PDB file of C-alpha atoms in Angstrom:
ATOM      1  CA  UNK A   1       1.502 -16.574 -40.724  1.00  0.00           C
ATOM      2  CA  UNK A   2       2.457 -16.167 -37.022  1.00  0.00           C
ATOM      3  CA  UNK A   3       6.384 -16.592 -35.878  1.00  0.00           C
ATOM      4  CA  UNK A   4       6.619 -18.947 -33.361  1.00  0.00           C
ATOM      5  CA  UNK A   5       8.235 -16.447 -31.308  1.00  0.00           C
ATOM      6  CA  UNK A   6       6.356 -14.077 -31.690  1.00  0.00           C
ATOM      7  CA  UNK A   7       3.335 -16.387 -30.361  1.00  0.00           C
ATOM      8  CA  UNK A   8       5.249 -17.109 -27.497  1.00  0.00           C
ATOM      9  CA  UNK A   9       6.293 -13.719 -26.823  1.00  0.00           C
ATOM     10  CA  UNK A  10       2.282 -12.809 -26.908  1.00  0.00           C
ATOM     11  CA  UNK A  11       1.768 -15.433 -24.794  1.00  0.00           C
ATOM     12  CA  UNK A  12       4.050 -14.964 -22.262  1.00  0.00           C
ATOM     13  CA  UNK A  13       2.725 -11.288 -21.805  1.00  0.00           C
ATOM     14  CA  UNK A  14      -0.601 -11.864 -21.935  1.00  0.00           C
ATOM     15  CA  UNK A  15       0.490 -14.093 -19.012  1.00  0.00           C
ATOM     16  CA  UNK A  16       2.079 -11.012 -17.308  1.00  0.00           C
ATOM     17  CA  UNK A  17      -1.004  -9.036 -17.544  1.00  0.00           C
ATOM     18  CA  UNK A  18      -2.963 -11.296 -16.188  1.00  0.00           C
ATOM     19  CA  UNK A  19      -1.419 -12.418 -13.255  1.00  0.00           C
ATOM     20  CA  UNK A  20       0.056  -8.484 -12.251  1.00  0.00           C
ATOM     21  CA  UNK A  21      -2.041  -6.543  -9.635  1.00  0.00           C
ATOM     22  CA  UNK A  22      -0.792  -3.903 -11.517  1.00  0.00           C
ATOM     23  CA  UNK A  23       1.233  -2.649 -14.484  1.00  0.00           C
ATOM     24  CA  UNK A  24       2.966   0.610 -15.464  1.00  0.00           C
ATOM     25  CA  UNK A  25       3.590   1.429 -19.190  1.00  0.00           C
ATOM     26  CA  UNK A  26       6.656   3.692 -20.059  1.00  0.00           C
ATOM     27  CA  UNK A  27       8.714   5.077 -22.418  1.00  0.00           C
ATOM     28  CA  UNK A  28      12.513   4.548 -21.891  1.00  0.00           C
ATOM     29  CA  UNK A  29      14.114   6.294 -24.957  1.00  0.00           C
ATOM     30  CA  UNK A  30      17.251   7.333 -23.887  1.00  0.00           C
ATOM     31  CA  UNK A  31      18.009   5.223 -21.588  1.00  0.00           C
ATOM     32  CA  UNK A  32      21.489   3.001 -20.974  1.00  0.00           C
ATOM     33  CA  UNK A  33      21.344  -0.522 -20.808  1.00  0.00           C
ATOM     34  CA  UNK A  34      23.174   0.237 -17.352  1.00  0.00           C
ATOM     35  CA  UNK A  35      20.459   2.562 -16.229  1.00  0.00           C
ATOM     36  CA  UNK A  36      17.970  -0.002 -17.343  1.00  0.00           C
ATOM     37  CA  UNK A  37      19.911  -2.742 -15.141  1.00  0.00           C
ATOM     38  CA  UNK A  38      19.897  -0.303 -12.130  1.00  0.00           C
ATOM     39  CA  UNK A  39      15.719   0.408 -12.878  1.00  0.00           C
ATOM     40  CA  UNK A  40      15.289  -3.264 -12.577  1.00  0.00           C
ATOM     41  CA  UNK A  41      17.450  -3.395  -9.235  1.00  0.00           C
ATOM     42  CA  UNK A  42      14.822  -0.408  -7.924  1.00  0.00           C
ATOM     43  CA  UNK A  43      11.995  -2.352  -8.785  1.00  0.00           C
ATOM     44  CA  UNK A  44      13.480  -5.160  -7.057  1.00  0.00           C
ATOM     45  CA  UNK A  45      11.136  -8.428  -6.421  1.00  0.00           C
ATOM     46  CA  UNK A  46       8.353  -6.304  -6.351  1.00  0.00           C
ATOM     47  CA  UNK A  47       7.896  -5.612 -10.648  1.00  0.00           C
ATOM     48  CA  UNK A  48       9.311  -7.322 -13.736  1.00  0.00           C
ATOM     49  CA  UNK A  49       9.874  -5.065 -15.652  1.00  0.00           C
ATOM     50  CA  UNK A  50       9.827  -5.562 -19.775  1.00  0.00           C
ATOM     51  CA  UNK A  51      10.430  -4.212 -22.940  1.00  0.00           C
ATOM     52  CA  UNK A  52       8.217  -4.938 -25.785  1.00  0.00           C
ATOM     53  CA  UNK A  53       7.180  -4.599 -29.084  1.00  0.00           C
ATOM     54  CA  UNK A  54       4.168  -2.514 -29.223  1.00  0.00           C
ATOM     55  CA  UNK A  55       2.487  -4.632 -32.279  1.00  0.00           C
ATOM     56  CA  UNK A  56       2.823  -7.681 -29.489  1.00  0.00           C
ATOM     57  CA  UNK A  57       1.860  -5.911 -26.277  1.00  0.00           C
ATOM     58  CA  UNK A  58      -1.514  -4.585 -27.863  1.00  0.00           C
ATOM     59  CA  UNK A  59      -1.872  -7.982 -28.861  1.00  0.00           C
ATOM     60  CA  UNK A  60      -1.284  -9.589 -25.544  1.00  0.00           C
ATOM     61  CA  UNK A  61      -3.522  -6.994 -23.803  1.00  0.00           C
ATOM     62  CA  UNK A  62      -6.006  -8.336 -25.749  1.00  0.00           C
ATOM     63  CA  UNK A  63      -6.144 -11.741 -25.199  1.00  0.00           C
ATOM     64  CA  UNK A  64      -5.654 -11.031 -21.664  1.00  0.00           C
ATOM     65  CA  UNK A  65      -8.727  -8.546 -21.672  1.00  0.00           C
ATOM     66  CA  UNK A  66      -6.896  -5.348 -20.556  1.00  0.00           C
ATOM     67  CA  UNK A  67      -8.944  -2.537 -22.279  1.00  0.00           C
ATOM     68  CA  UNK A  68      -7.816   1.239 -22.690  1.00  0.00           C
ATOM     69  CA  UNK A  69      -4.179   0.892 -23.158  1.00  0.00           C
ATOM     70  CA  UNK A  70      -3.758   0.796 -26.595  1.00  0.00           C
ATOM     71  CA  UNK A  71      -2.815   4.679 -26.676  1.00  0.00           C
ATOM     72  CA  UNK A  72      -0.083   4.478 -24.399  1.00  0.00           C
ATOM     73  CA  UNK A  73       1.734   1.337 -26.531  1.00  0.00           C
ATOM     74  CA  UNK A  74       3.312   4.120 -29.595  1.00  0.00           C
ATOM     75  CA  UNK A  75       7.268   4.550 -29.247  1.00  0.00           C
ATOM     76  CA  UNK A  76      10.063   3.349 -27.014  1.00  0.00           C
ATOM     77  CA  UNK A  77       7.388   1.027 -24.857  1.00  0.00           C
ATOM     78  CA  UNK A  78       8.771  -1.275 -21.686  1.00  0.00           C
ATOM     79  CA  UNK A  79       6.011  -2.834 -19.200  1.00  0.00           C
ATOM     80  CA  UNK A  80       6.922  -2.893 -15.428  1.00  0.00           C
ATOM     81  CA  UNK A  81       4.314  -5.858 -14.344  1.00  0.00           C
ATOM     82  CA  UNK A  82       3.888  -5.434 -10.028  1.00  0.00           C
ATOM     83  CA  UNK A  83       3.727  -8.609  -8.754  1.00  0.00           C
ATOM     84  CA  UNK A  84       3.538  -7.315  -5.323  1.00  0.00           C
ATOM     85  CA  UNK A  85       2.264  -4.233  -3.725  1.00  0.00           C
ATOM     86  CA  UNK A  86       1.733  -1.256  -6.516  1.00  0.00           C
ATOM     87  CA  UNK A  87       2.938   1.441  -3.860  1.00  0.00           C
ATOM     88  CA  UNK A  88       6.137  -0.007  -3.944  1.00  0.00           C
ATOM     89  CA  UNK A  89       6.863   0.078  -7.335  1.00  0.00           C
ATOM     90  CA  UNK A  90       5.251   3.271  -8.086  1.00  0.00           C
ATOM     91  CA  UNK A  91       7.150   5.088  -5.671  1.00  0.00           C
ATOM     92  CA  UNK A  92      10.610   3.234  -7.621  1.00  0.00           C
ATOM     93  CA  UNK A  93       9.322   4.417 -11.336  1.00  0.00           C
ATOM     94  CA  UNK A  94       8.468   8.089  -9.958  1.00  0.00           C
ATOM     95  CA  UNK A  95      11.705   8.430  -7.758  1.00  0.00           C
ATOM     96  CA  UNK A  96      14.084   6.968 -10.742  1.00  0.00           C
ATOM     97  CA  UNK A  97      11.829   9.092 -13.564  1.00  0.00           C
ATOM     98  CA  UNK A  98      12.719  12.367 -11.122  1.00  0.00           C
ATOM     99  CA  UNK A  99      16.364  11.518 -11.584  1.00  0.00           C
ATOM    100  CA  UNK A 100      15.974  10.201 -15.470  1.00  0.00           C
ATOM    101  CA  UNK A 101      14.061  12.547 -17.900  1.00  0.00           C
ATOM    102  CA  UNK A 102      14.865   9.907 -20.349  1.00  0.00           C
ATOM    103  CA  UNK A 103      12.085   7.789 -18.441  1.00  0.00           C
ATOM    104  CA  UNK A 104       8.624   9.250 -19.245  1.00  0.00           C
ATOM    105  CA  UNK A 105       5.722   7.250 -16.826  1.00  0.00           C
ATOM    106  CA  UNK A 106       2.644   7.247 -19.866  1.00  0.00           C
ATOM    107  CA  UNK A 107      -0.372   5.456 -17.792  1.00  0.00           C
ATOM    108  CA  UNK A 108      -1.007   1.790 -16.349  1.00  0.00           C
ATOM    109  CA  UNK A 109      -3.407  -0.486 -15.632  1.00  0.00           C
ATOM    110  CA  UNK A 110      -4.829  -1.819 -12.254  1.00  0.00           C
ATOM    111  CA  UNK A 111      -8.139  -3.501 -10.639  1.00  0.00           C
ATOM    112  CA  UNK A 112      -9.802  -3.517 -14.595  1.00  0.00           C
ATOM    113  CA  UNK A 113      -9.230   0.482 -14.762  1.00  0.00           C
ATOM    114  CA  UNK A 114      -6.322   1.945 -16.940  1.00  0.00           C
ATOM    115  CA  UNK A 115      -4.880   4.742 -14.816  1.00  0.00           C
ATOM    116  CA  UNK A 116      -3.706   8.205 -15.768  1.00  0.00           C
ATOM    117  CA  UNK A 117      -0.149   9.255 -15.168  1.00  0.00           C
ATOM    118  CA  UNK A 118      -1.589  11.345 -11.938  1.00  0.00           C
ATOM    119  CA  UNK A 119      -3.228   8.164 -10.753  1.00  0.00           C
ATOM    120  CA  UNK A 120       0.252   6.323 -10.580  1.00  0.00           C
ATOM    121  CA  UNK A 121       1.656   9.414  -8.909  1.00  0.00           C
ATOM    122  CA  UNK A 122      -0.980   9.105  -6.156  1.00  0.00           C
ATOM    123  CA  UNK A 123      -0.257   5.707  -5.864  1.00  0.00           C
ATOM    124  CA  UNK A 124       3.505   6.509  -5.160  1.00  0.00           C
ATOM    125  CA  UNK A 125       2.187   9.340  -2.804  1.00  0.00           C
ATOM    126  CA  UNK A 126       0.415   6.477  -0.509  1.00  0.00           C
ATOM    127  CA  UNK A 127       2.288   4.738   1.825  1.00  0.00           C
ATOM    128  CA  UNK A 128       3.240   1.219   1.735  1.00  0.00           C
ATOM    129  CA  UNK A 129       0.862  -1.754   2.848  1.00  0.00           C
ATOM    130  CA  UNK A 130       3.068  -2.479   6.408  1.00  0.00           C
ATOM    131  CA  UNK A 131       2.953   1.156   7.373  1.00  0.00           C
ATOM    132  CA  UNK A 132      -0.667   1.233   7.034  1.00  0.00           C
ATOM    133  CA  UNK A 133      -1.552  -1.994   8.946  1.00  0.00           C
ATOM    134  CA  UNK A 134       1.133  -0.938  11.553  1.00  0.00           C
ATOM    135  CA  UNK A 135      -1.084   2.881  11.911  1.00  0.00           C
ATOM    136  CA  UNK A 136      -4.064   0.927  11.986  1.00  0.00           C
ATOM    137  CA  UNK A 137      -2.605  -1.340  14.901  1.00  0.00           C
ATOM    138  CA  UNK A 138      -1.535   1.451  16.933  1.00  0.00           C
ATOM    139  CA  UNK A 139      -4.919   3.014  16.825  1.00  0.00           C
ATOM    140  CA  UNK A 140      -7.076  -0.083  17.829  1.00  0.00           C
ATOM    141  CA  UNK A 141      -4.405  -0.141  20.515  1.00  0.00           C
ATOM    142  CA  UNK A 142      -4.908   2.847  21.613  1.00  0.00           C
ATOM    143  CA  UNK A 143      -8.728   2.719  21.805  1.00  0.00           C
ATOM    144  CA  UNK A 144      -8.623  -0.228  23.780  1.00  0.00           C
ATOM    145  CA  UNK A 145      -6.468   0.948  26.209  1.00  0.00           C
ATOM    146  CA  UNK A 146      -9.199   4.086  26.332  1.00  0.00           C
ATOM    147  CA  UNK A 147     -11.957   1.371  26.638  1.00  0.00           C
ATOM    148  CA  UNK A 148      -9.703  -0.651  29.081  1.00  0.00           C
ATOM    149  CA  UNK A 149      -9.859   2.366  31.496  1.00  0.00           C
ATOM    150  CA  UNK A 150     -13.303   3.837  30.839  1.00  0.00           C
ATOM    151  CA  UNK A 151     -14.477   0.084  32.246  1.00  0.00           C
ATOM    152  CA  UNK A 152     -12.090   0.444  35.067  1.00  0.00           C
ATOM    153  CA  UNK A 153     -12.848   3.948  35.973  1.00  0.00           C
ATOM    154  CA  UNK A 154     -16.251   3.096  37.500  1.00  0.00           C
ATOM    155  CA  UNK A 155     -14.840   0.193  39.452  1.00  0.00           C
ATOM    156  CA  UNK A 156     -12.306   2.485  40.899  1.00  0.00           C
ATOM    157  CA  UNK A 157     -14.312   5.015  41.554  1.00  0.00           C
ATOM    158  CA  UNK A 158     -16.413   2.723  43.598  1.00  0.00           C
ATOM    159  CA  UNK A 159     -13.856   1.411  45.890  1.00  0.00           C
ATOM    160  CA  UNK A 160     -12.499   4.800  47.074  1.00  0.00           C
ATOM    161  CA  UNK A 161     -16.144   5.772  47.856  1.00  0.00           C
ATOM    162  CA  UNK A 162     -16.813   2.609  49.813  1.00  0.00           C
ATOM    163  CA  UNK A 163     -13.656   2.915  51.639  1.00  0.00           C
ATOM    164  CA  UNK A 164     -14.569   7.078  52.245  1.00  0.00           C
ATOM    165  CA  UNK A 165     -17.810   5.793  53.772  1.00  0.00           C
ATOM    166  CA  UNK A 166     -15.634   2.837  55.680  1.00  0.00           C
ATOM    167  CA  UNK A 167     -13.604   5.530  56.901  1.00  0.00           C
ATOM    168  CA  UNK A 168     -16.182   8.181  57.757  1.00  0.00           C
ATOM    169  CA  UNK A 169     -18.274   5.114  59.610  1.00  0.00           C
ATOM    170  CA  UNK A 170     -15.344   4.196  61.728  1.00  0.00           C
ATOM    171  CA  UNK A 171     -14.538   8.036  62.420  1.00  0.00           C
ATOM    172  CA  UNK A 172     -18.568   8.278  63.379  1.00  0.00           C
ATOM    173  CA  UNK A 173     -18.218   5.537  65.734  1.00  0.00           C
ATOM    174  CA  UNK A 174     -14.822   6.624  67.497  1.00  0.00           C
ATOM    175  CA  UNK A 175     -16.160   9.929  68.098  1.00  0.00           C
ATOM    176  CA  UNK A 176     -19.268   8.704  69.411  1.00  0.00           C
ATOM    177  CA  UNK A 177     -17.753   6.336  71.813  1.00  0.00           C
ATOM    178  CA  UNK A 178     -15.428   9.112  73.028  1.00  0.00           C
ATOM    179  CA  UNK A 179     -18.048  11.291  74.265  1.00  0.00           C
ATOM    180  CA  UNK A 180     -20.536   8.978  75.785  1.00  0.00           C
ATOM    181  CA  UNK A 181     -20.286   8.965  79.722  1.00  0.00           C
ATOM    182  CA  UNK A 182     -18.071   6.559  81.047  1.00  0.00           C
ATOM    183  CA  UNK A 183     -19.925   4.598  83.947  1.00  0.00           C
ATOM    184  CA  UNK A 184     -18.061   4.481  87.257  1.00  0.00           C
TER     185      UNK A 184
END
């Protein structure tokens, strides 16, 4: 017979899983419950980040049709579910793992495909969402100012001829006039 608790516990990850873009499983064995509090302030808003029975979280995965994980749920398991961008919190479970060797990054889970520990690190490797719009804005900028004068070039180009020719005409004439006989 199922514990209430327990039920609601499944329920509530299951939950998790499915409305994450992404999740990151880890191990956190030897970790404070102070350097726990200050992973959860690196995560920020970003990830909610979760420990778990592993008997539950296989169970929740399940119902919530994540496939491939249950390898990764053996030991010391906690669940950092990314509301947000992945980048972000990627980049906060490498950079804090660097500086914790008590916090050991075992796989995760994103867009239906479980992801290797090298897959998360590439993940932290990209850079975030806003930088990459903001790139992207500078180059269409930049090509449109190129376009912007490539169209104007021709216009240009065509008023300095037609004044040369202005000029030249008016040069033509003058000199012309200068050296015809005047009539007395």
């Amino acid at each position: 017979m199922a514990k209430p608790d327990k039920v609601a516990a499944v329920a509530e990850i299951a939950e998790s899983f499915r409305s994450s873009s992404a999740t990151v499983v880890t191990q956190y064995t030897g970790l404070s419950v102070s350097q726990l509090s200050q992973l959860r302030r690196a995560l920020g808003t970003s990830a909610k980040y979760r420990v778990a029975k592993n008997t539950l979280v296989k169970r929740a995965a399940e119902d919530a049709g994540v496939q491939g994980l249950d390898d990764l749920f053996v030991g010391a398991t906690a669940i950092a579910f990314v509301k947000g961008e992945p980048v972000d919190a990627a980049k906060a479970l490498r950079d804090f793992a660097k500086d914790n060797n008590a916090l050991v990054i075992k796989g995760g889970y994103m867009d239906g495909k479980a992801l290797s520990v090298a897959e998360i690190g590439k993940i932290a490797d990209l850079e975030s969402r806003e930088v990459l719009l903001s790139k992207a804005a500078g180059a269409f900028k930049a090509k449109l100012s190129q376009a912007a004068a490539l169209f104007q070039a021709p216009a240009s180009q065509v008023a300095r001829l037609a004044a040369a020719l202005e000029d030249k005409q008016r040069n033509a004439t003058g000199t012309e006039a200068a050296e015809a006989p005047a009539e007395s």
